[in-house]
XYZ file of C-alpha atoms in Angstrom:
687
model
C -23.469 -14.229 -5.219
C -20.107 -15.950 -5.270
C -18.967 -19.425 -5.993
C -16.098 -19.846 -3.520
C -12.980 -21.725 -4.540
C -11.064 -23.743 -1.990
C -8.304 -21.178 -1.714
C -8.624 -17.526 -2.658
C -6.364 -14.543 -2.158
C -7.084 -11.223 -0.583
C -5.387 -8.259 0.993
C -6.194 -6.647 4.290
C -4.480 -4.061 6.497
C -4.145 -4.460 10.301
C -6.913 -2.017 11.096
C -10.040 -1.342 9.131
C -9.257 2.360 8.927
C -6.183 2.017 6.676
C -5.889 3.697 3.289
C -4.130 2.560 0.149
C -2.485 5.491 -1.644
C -3.419 5.700 -5.285
C -4.078 7.605 -8.464
C -6.753 10.264 -8.438
C -9.805 9.812 -10.614
C -10.117 11.523 -13.993
C -13.896 11.427 -14.059
C -15.043 13.293 -17.163
C -18.518 13.900 -15.801
C -18.110 16.014 -12.671
C -21.483 14.934 -11.315
C -20.731 13.220 -7.987
C -21.322 9.483 -8.101
C -21.271 6.659 -5.569
C -18.026 4.910 -4.731
C -17.163 1.874 -6.799
C -14.826 -0.937 -5.868
C -12.239 0.346 -8.348
C -12.033 3.555 -6.299
C -10.139 1.643 -3.623
C -6.873 3.151 -4.913
C -8.238 6.552 -5.866
C -7.046 8.513 -2.829
C -3.365 9.453 -2.829
C -1.356 9.696 0.362
C 0.634 12.795 1.257
C 3.710 12.669 3.488
C 4.539 14.693 6.583
C 6.012 18.177 6.028
C 9.704 19.018 6.365
C 10.348 22.747 6.688
C 13.261 24.560 5.057
C 15.658 26.333 7.471
C 14.046 29.703 6.749
C 10.537 28.236 7.039
C 9.494 29.458 3.582
C 8.994 26.036 2.005
C 7.641 22.685 3.138
C 8.880 19.550 1.390
C 6.767 16.406 1.386
C 6.225 13.161 -0.514
C 3.251 12.663 -2.793
C 2.688 10.098 -5.517
C 6.269 8.758 -5.111
C 7.787 12.192 -5.751
C 9.123 15.021 -3.613
C 7.013 18.169 -3.730
C 7.454 21.601 -2.162
C 4.854 24.194 -1.240
C 5.272 27.766 0.093
C 4.213 27.902 3.734
C 2.627 31.328 3.280
C 0.418 30.047 0.488
C 1.010 29.372 -3.177
C 1.158 26.548 -5.673
C 2.801 23.262 -4.794
C 5.061 21.615 -7.358
C 6.952 18.379 -7.857
C 10.748 18.739 -7.790
C 11.791 15.144 -8.509
C 11.132 13.227 -11.689
C 8.373 10.685 -12.171
C 9.156 7.051 -12.873
C 11.268 6.459 -9.760
C 10.422 6.643 -6.086
C 11.605 9.532 -3.951
C 11.210 9.759 -0.176
C 12.654 11.072 3.103
C 13.180 14.727 2.086
C 15.704 16.670 4.180
C 17.001 20.210 3.726
C 20.661 21.140 3.813
C 21.598 23.320 6.769
C 22.001 26.385 4.539
C 18.798 25.646 2.641
C 20.601 25.475 -0.697
C 19.932 21.762 -1.286
C 17.200 19.229 -0.769
C 18.376 15.695 0.080
C 16.197 12.659 -0.505
C 16.270 8.892 -1.018
C 15.487 7.443 -4.451
C 15.655 4.081 -6.202
C 16.239 5.641 -9.629
C 19.675 3.970 -9.844
C 18.339 0.534 -8.900
C 18.380 0.678 -5.079
C 17.511 3.282 -2.472
C 20.391 5.795 -2.380
C 21.017 9.331 -1.178
C 20.544 12.123 -3.738
C 20.949 15.889 -3.584
C 18.941 18.473 -5.484
C 19.828 22.194 -5.761
C 16.961 24.333 -4.481
C 17.549 27.197 -6.900
C 15.378 26.268 -9.905
C 15.404 22.686 -8.633
C 17.770 21.453 -11.315
C 19.313 18.036 -11.887
C 19.740 15.723 -8.869
C 23.144 14.286 -7.959
C 23.622 10.781 -6.529
C 25.783 10.811 -3.374
C 25.935 7.135 -2.293
C 26.303 3.734 -3.899
C 25.694 1.420 -0.942
C 24.806 -2.088 -2.070
C 22.234 -2.521 0.682
C 20.664 0.809 -0.039
C 19.445 3.190 2.642
C 16.116 2.765 4.392
C 16.074 5.934 6.502
C 17.790 9.287 6.224
C 19.505 10.150 9.526
C 22.103 12.870 8.946
C 24.682 13.871 11.530
C 24.206 17.522 12.578
C 26.938 18.684 10.160
C 25.470 16.391 7.444
C 28.823 14.703 6.851
C 27.669 11.257 7.984
C 24.635 8.995 7.886
C 23.429 6.902 10.805
C 22.109 3.488 9.794
C 20.829 0.258 11.345
C 22.234 -2.809 9.579
C 22.895 -6.474 10.233
C 26.262 -6.933 11.920
C 27.640 -8.747 8.870
C 27.326 -5.499 6.949
C 30.994 -4.610 7.320
C 32.478 -8.072 6.960
C 35.023 -9.096 9.621
C 36.257 -5.571 10.212
C 34.707 -2.930 12.448
C 35.546 -0.352 9.800
C 35.189 -1.381 6.187
C 34.950 0.105 2.773
C 31.703 -0.120 0.871
C 32.975 -3.048 -1.242
C 33.091 -5.259 1.882
C 29.515 -4.324 2.595
C 28.542 -5.545 -0.883
C 29.890 -9.059 -0.313
C 28.300 -9.434 3.114
C 24.975 -8.359 1.726
C 25.006 -11.075 -0.952
C 25.119 -13.818 1.695
C 22.259 -12.270 3.658
C 20.082 -12.056 0.557
C 20.543 -15.812 0.021
C 19.491 -16.533 3.600
C 16.406 -14.346 3.229
C 15.392 -16.163 0.061
C 15.678 -19.488 1.886
C 13.484 -18.190 4.697
C 10.828 -17.061 2.229
C 10.761 -20.475 0.568
C 10.385 -22.256 3.888
C 7.586 -19.914 4.921
C 5.638 -21.064 1.867
C 6.501 -24.716 2.501
C 7.750 -25.013 -1.059
C 11.541 -25.116 -0.683
C 13.475 -27.484 -2.921
C 13.957 -30.712 -0.950
C 17.567 -31.048 -2.084
C 18.680 -27.548 -1.077
C 16.451 -26.653 1.859
C 17.798 -26.821 5.400
C 16.002 -27.520 8.674
C 15.264 -24.693 11.043
C 17.330 -25.088 14.219
C 15.735 -22.932 16.904
C 17.047 -22.012 20.347
C 15.281 -18.688 21.008
C 12.246 -18.254 23.237
C 10.729 -15.833 20.713
C 11.163 -17.871 17.560
C 8.582 -16.686 15.044
C 7.653 -13.457 13.289
C 4.960 -12.594 10.738
C 5.241 -10.720 7.413
C 7.552 -13.127 5.631
C 10.175 -13.754 8.300
C 8.743 -16.990 9.723
C 11.016 -18.925 12.070
C 13.804 -17.036 13.829
C 16.887 -19.227 14.072
C 19.402 -16.561 15.085
C 19.647 -13.945 17.773
C 18.916 -10.418 16.510
C 21.918 -8.553 15.208
C 20.722 -5.240 13.823
C 23.453 -2.837 14.870
C 24.354 0.817 14.430
C 26.719 2.039 11.729
C 27.814 5.420 10.471
C 28.706 6.113 6.871
C 31.090 8.963 6.083
C 30.006 10.612 2.842
C 33.460 12.012 2.014
C 35.631 8.961 2.737
C 32.894 6.435 1.873
C 33.743 4.549 5.056
C 31.295 2.426 7.006
C 31.946 2.313 10.772
C 30.250 -0.075 13.196
C 29.223 1.495 16.520
C 27.609 -1.444 18.363
C 27.801 -5.225 18.405
C 26.704 -8.273 20.409
C 23.639 -10.510 20.334
C 21.272 -7.586 20.742
C 19.489 -5.287 18.326
C 19.441 -1.522 18.370
C 16.907 0.880 16.919
C 15.399 4.369 17.117
C 18.857 5.944 17.038
C 19.431 9.719 17.070
C 22.442 12.061 17.025
C 23.444 14.479 19.756
C 23.581 18.129 18.599
C 27.392 18.083 18.500
C 27.509 14.814 16.549
C 29.735 13.144 19.149
C 27.145 10.746 20.590
C 24.274 8.572 19.443
C 21.354 7.608 21.668
C 19.471 4.422 20.861
C 16.922 1.955 22.211
C 17.826 -1.647 23.026
C 16.673 -4.527 25.208
C 19.959 -5.797 26.626
C 18.591 -8.051 29.338
C 20.109 -11.524 29.689
C 17.192 -13.004 27.738
C 15.523 -10.186 25.759
C 12.779 -12.541 24.534
C 11.278 -12.714 28.031
C 10.767 -9.002 28.652
C 8.990 -6.078 27.050
C 11.347 -3.535 28.601
C 13.760 -1.433 26.569
C 16.334 1.053 27.753
C 18.140 4.073 26.336
C 21.856 3.765 25.695
C 24.577 6.165 24.553
C 27.483 5.270 22.283
C 30.394 7.511 21.180
C 30.220 8.302 17.463
C 33.118 10.705 16.930
C 36.014 8.548 18.172
C 38.278 6.376 16.013
C 38.817 3.885 18.836
C 37.841 0.299 18.168
C 36.279 0.075 21.617
C 33.166 2.151 22.098
C 31.891 1.700 25.650
C 28.128 2.033 26.061
C 26.495 4.218 28.693
C 23.160 3.089 30.066
C 20.892 6.121 30.332
C 17.771 4.438 31.778
C 17.223 1.328 33.872
C 13.575 0.533 34.472
C 10.882 -1.826 33.179
C 9.157 0.633 30.825
C 9.066 0.148 27.067
C 10.825 3.042 25.362
C 11.003 4.490 21.848
C 11.860 7.541 19.726
C 14.619 9.232 21.781
C 15.740 12.736 20.737
C 18.283 15.155 22.198
C 17.250 18.653 23.206
C 18.842 21.446 21.123
C 21.471 22.097 23.834
C 22.203 18.381 24.249
C 21.429 18.387 27.971
C 18.215 16.346 27.833
C 16.910 13.312 25.991
C 13.163 13.137 25.382
C 11.511 9.826 24.539
C 8.245 7.911 24.655
C 7.725 5.447 27.501
C 4.956 2.968 28.228
C 4.397 0.944 31.388
C 4.128 -2.276 29.388
C 4.373 -3.537 25.831
C 0.678 -4.335 25.414
C -1.655 -1.851 27.105
C 0.725 0.941 28.081
C -0.021 4.256 26.388
C 2.951 6.352 25.279
C 4.015 9.064 27.730
C 6.407 11.873 26.839
C 9.377 11.480 29.162
C 12.699 13.294 29.603
C 15.973 12.275 31.236
C 19.239 14.231 31.672
C 21.730 13.222 28.994
C 24.396 13.047 31.702
C 22.263 10.594 33.681
C 19.575 10.977 36.305
C 15.947 10.236 37.058
C 13.455 10.280 34.167
C 10.513 12.665 34.421
C 7.151 12.161 32.701
C 6.084 15.415 31.059
C 2.680 14.302 29.735
C 1.304 12.732 32.921
C -1.505 15.297 33.197
C -2.509 14.647 29.593
C -3.366 10.937 30.152
C -3.370 10.304 26.429
C -1.106 8.289 24.165
C 1.550 10.526 22.604
C 2.361 9.633 19.002
C 5.227 11.921 17.928
C 7.060 14.963 19.241
C 9.613 17.659 18.390
C 11.605 20.132 20.480
C 11.141 23.848 19.878
C 14.252 25.587 18.532
C 15.132 27.027 21.947
C 14.371 23.764 23.771
C 11.846 25.364 26.137
C 8.878 23.377 24.790
C 8.167 20.059 23.132
C 5.443 19.919 20.494
C 3.521 16.658 20.363
C 0.497 14.868 18.935
C -1.741 12.705 21.086
C -4.759 10.462 20.556
C -8.052 11.669 21.991
C -11.690 10.699 21.413
C -11.280 9.407 17.875
C -8.915 12.191 16.863
C -5.242 13.042 17.094
C -4.545 16.491 18.440
C -1.586 18.879 18.647
C -0.210 20.377 21.844
C 3.010 21.583 23.351
C 4.393 20.984 26.823
C 6.742 23.266 28.728
C 9.888 21.352 29.593
C 10.447 23.218 32.856
C 7.236 22.159 34.573
C 5.151 20.000 32.239
C 2.508 22.664 31.593
C 0.315 21.522 28.664
C -0.905 23.981 26.040
C -3.425 22.490 23.605
C -2.916 23.980 20.162
C -5.261 22.074 17.866
C -8.210 19.904 18.910
C -11.544 18.994 17.333
C -12.733 16.505 14.725
C -9.396 15.890 13.021
C -6.312 13.694 12.937
C -2.854 15.327 13.035
C -0.412 12.653 11.922
C 2.819 14.525 11.270
C 4.153 18.050 11.701
C 7.248 20.236 11.677
C 8.083 23.443 13.569
C 10.467 26.143 12.358
C 12.746 28.366 14.443
C 10.009 31.004 14.820
C 7.457 28.474 16.065
C 5.465 28.205 12.836
C 3.788 24.803 12.639
C 2.947 22.991 9.410
C 1.006 19.772 9.929
C -0.446 16.834 8.038
C -4.139 16.777 8.941
C -7.222 14.726 8.052
C -10.669 16.129 8.816
C -14.008 14.328 8.978
C -14.476 12.517 5.653
C -11.408 14.035 3.988
C -7.957 12.524 3.564
C -4.736 14.149 4.779
C -3.424 17.467 3.490
C -0.868 19.991 4.692
C -1.943 23.010 6.744
C -0.183 25.895 8.462
C -1.357 26.555 11.990
C -2.332 30.170 12.599
C -3.475 30.605 16.163
C -6.196 27.988 16.561
C -7.085 27.891 12.863
C -5.666 25.945 9.943
C -4.514 27.554 6.695
C -4.671 24.950 3.892
C -1.510 24.534 1.827
C -2.464 21.516 -0.316
C -5.596 19.812 -1.604
C -4.132 16.741 -3.257
C -7.379 14.781 -3.633
C -9.701 17.645 -4.540
C -10.826 16.104 -7.843
C -11.711 12.818 -6.193
C -13.801 14.290 -3.394
C -15.555 16.665 -5.790
C -16.653 13.751 -7.960
C -17.762 11.244 -5.301
C -20.899 11.116 -3.243
C -19.943 10.105 0.291
C -22.001 9.208 3.302
C -22.142 11.429 6.357
C -19.735 10.480 9.147
C -20.617 11.391 12.709
C -19.367 10.523 16.165
C -21.870 9.513 18.838
C -21.645 8.534 22.489
C -23.803 6.314 24.660
C -23.869 5.281 28.305
C -23.886 1.643 29.440
C -25.728 0.270 32.460
C -22.564 0.465 34.574
C -22.131 4.157 33.732
C -19.331 3.695 31.190
C -19.507 6.192 28.331
C -18.491 4.736 24.963
C -18.025 6.498 21.631
C -18.584 5.249 18.097
C -18.377 6.539 14.544
C -21.405 6.047 12.305
C -21.273 6.360 8.523
C -24.641 6.723 6.806
C -25.484 5.710 3.222
C -24.917 8.609 0.780
C -28.620 8.644 -0.086
C -29.733 8.407 3.531
C -33.342 9.418 4.164
C -34.377 10.528 7.646
C -37.013 8.256 9.150
C -35.940 5.228 7.136
C -34.098 2.375 8.864
C -31.220 0.659 7.075
C -29.365 -2.623 7.396
C -26.349 -2.019 9.622
C -22.842 -3.452 9.917
C -21.136 -3.446 13.306
C -17.444 -3.149 12.391
C -15.010 -3.848 15.278
C -11.423 -2.569 15.110
C -8.256 -4.565 15.618
C -5.500 -3.976 18.083
C -7.147 -4.083 20.567
C -5.180 -0.991 21.607
C -6.223 1.203 18.675
C -9.119 3.453 17.709
C -11.357 4.398 14.816
C -10.718 8.017 13.872
C -11.952 10.948 11.856
C -10.923 10.932 8.215
C -11.795 9.242 4.960
C -12.139 5.456 5.112
C -12.726 3.696 1.821
C -14.011 0.561 3.489
C -16.652 2.297 5.588
C -17.701 4.545 2.707
C -17.936 1.698 0.186
C -20.078 -0.403 2.501
C -22.260 2.663 3.099
C -22.569 3.082 -0.669
C -23.976 -0.461 -0.768
C -26.848 0.750 1.425
C -25.513 -0.143 4.891
C -25.167 1.977 7.998
C -21.622 1.318 9.241
C -21.134 1.398 13.023
C -17.551 1.585 14.327
C -17.242 1.663 18.130
C -14.195 2.513 20.242
C -14.862 0.150 23.169
C -12.808 -0.241 26.310
C -9.301 -1.249 25.322
C -9.228 1.504 22.684
C -6.800 4.396 22.809
C -7.920 8.006 23.017
C -9.519 7.742 26.452
C -6.548 7.325 28.786
C -4.651 4.522 30.497
C -7.514 3.227 32.672
C -9.811 2.890 29.649
C -7.176 0.777 27.888
C -6.418 -1.333 30.973
C -10.085 -2.227 31.405
C -9.710 -5.345 29.234
C -6.670 -6.705 31.083
C -7.295 -10.480 31.456
C -10.913 -9.965 30.342
C -10.709 -9.911 26.523
C -14.151 -10.079 24.985
C -15.829 -9.861 28.387
C -15.380 -6.248 29.453
C -15.893 -4.739 25.980
C -18.745 -6.976 24.802
C -21.455 -4.609 26.123
C -19.544 -1.700 24.562
C -19.743 -3.056 21.016
C -23.331 -4.309 21.416
C -24.231 -0.923 22.863
C -23.052 0.723 19.636
C -25.573 -1.304 17.625
C -28.295 -0.549 20.163
C -27.538 3.161 20.003
C -27.710 3.192 16.193
C -31.150 1.598 16.542
C -32.208 4.198 19.127
C -31.122 6.971 16.755
C -33.417 5.544 14.094
C -30.548 4.673 11.725
C -30.363 0.875 12.018
C -33.018 -1.753 11.427
C -32.905 -4.062 14.486
C -33.838 -7.028 12.299
C -31.045 -6.440 9.760
C -27.829 -6.346 11.792
C -24.460 -7.770 10.715
C -21.078 -7.962 12.442
C -17.491 -8.089 11.210
C -13.919 -7.284 12.217
C -10.307 -8.186 11.482
C -7.515 -9.344 13.815
C -8.728 -8.484 17.331
C -11.916 -7.342 15.598
C -12.185 -10.865 14.160
C -11.715 -12.271 17.645
C -14.500 -9.996 18.926
C -16.704 -11.142 16.024
C -16.159 -14.715 17.216
C -17.070 -13.623 20.734
C -20.240 -11.853 19.586
C -21.664 -14.827 17.677
C -21.160 -17.080 20.719
C -23.227 -14.751 22.919
C -26.101 -13.552 20.761
C -28.053 -14.616 17.693
C -29.381 -11.147 16.874
C -26.928 -10.655 13.964
C -28.164 -12.117 10.694
C -24.652 -12.953 9.463
C -21.024 -12.446 10.477
C -17.631 -12.157 8.790
C -14.629 -12.982 10.961
C -11.227 -11.989 9.580
C -8.068 -13.446 11.184
C -9.526 -13.692 14.680
C -8.312 -15.866 17.564
C -10.688 -18.563 18.698
C -8.887 -21.114 20.936
C -6.213 -19.150 22.764
C -4.311 -22.114 24.194
C -3.813 -23.552 20.687
C -1.831 -20.420 19.785
C 0.675 -20.678 22.630
C 3.935 -21.398 20.837
C 2.227 -21.251 17.437
C 1.636 -17.524 16.880
C 3.939 -14.587 17.714
C 2.457 -13.575 21.079
C 4.155 -15.828 23.664
C 5.621 -12.817 25.459
C 2.116 -11.322 25.713
C 0.501 -14.550 26.920
C 3.179 -15.188 29.548
C 3.060 -11.587 30.754
C -0.729 -11.319 31.053
C -2.081 -14.857 31.525
C 0.948 -16.887 32.535
C 1.689 -20.230 30.868
C -1.418 -22.283 29.986
C -0.512 -25.208 32.256
C -0.601 -22.799 35.192
C -3.790 -20.956 34.131
C -5.782 -23.132 31.750
C -9.017 -21.730 33.151
C -7.916 -18.205 32.234
C -7.116 -19.216 28.641
C -10.381 -21.095 28.237
C -12.415 -18.225 29.664
C -11.220 -16.017 26.802
C -11.698 -18.614 24.023
C -14.890 -18.255 21.955
C -14.266 -21.645 20.326
C -15.267 -23.371 23.563
C -18.728 -21.753 23.266
C -19.142 -22.616 19.598
C -22.096 -24.884 20.420
C -24.106 -21.701 21.085
C -23.520 -20.154 17.638
C -26.525 -19.827 15.330
C -25.142 -17.084 13.061
C -24.105 -17.890 9.468
C -20.438 -16.884 9.352
C -17.678 -16.565 6.788
C -14.162 -17.019 8.193
C -11.177 -15.542 6.362
C -7.436 -15.785 6.975
C -3.992 -15.898 5.415
C -2.242 -19.226 5.020
C 1.099 -17.908 6.288
C -0.296 -15.509 8.887
C 1.794 -16.077 12.032
C 0.172 -13.129 13.775
C -3.221 -14.841 13.976
C -2.733 -18.256 12.337
C -5.523 -19.555 10.123
C -5.831 -22.466 12.560
C -8.262 -20.245 14.479
C -10.572 -19.810 11.477
C -10.315 -23.513 10.632
C -11.445 -24.493 14.123
C -14.483 -22.220 13.996
C -15.413 -23.220 10.463
C -15.096 -26.951 11.184
C -17.278 -26.682 14.268
C -20.045 -24.690 12.558
C -20.056 -26.999 9.522
C -20.260 -30.034 11.800
C -23.215 -28.451 13.590
C -24.986 -27.626 10.339
C -24.593 -23.841 10.555
C -24.019 -22.207 7.162
C -20.378 -21.161 7.040
C -17.544 -20.679 4.579
C -13.786 -20.792 5.049
C -11.609 -18.642 2.781
C -7.852 -19.285 3.038
C -5.454 -17.086 1.103
C -2.124 -18.595 -0.051
C 1.035 -16.552 0.485
C -0.922 -14.051 2.601
C 0.326 -12.825 5.965
C -1.574 -10.646 8.418
C -1.393 -7.579 6.208
C 0.380 -5.904 3.333
C -1.424 -7.832 0.602
C -1.998 -6.785 -3.031
C -4.884 -4.444 -3.655
C -6.883 -6.920 -5.748
C -7.079 -9.166 -2.675
C -8.451 -6.259 -0.655
C -11.144 -5.758 -3.281
C -12.009 -9.447 -3.169
C -12.238 -9.399 0.624
C -14.559 -6.450 0.988
C -16.748 -7.540 -1.928
C -17.023 -11.059 -0.532
C -18.076 -9.811 2.901
C -20.715 -7.528 1.385
C -22.036 -10.431 -0.705
C -22.247 -12.629 2.397
C -24.261 -9.985 4.217
C -26.448 -9.368 1.145
C -27.248 -13.077 1.104
C -28.796 -12.818 4.570
C -30.304 -9.340 4.298
C -33.993 -10.120 4.038
C -36.020 -6.938 4.444
C -39.611 -7.405 5.506
């Protein structure tokens, strides 16, 4: 049991399937044991592969270092030193060098390492701001960067020293913002926020937005050490990519009169090779879709990108448009799945892509000429990064069933393992079985769910069960190792994780099903998951519990207002009174787009607000939230807690200072999961 302080701290990621990369376990006794809370950091994350020009080696990040592994099999090895981070590996065009970003000199800079014997690395840049992403021009003479428009001082072209001075001012402004977010700024030096934007708040430390966005495109010439600004204005640019000849950059930007009102983005082209001060922009698309990740075809004639019909429920579709202008064409229409990433084949005839499907992420390729889909890798796995060489060899980052990600080479329809970075951990831990099940609702809807059984599961015995609802809502539980599910299973619980309507992996209509009906359409889906676990003989119907975070916390609030069959609940950062969040959280664009303003549709807001049914709640509930969470403000948890306490229902409110919606220290994560388990243990009374 816990004695709860008034304010405690905790970490939590946006979805309950996230992993925290960490050190592997050096367990002296190789006898597999149950997971312990300290194992939360025991699984290390491996980065996506980057193939050498000849396809012989794959570079990747692991444990803050760059590693390489032969793609035909062989031992992997680290090629950068420990003690400093290294990321974003990129091969030189001739394959003689490996470029990467490292903070070994104090900030993230570009370094170059000779491939032969992988000798000493050479630092190539000394930019004060550092470099966040490595985007080489095709001839690798320049870098493409997104920076605040003060980066180059008053001049469109400036030396690096000017960039240093501009950066110092921005750092001061950021520090002031952080202080105000925590409501602890010095009264004598703090300044009021003066706000004129419609979208005026952002989570994760940014708080109030007093200025229009000004993240613009720059190039940095490695030889002359010159920074050149490509775009300007009161707009922001992102997702920029070079044309094959290096003359043009394509980027994504919302350049409507009031960008805060609309989800739409468009693709734009800007000259990159000219020395002219004026760089006229060319608008490549002009429609209401949301767009991202543009990339030129190898011959420069096409631009491929991801498009979605809206910024909330729209799944990503692979789309192409002529680089010279013309009508866009959706290549993945027949797939009806959300595309996650893509890459042109060397000859430009196909585009390789990953897509979400039924709790997995699969690999396919589509023929550019006619959109013909060829599925390359399906099944119970998650492909979350890949590279393709000139001969069509694919190396991918793949997670399977209960295992974390590793690198594999695709041979036909089979996978050849190249790494096994967490072998020692999985050999020394006893994990519960993970399986995917499906069930049919009364209206004929088929829903899928993942079930994780206790490691010592005995057939015929029923266990206490936790219904765990994912956030998003446009997300999905997937195959792969999940510490949270496995640790709860190790405590003796069956963990039930449904993918109800609104989840990805089942097509656009399945996602759209919750439009204007949050918590109504998908309620039978999540309850059906618990019922199905009971039908399978896994779950004890008298020992059910429910939890979730973000939208999963909202659904937890919905569940406890509609049934008393759950013995206890844990609601993490879930909305409760929707109208109270209008203008308070970060979702005004969403509310206005889907529900309209509350004064024009108060009934619609109230219909979706579990707080207004709080008089029906009988379930003991712990509410948890971050004090400076602007994504789902803790106001929602406070309302629910106050109401249940007033009504005499056992409840606890846990508020975490300095905590946003995610990205919290690992010891907070441990506190959170342990506290929820203790709350459920308190109400788990087996007959």
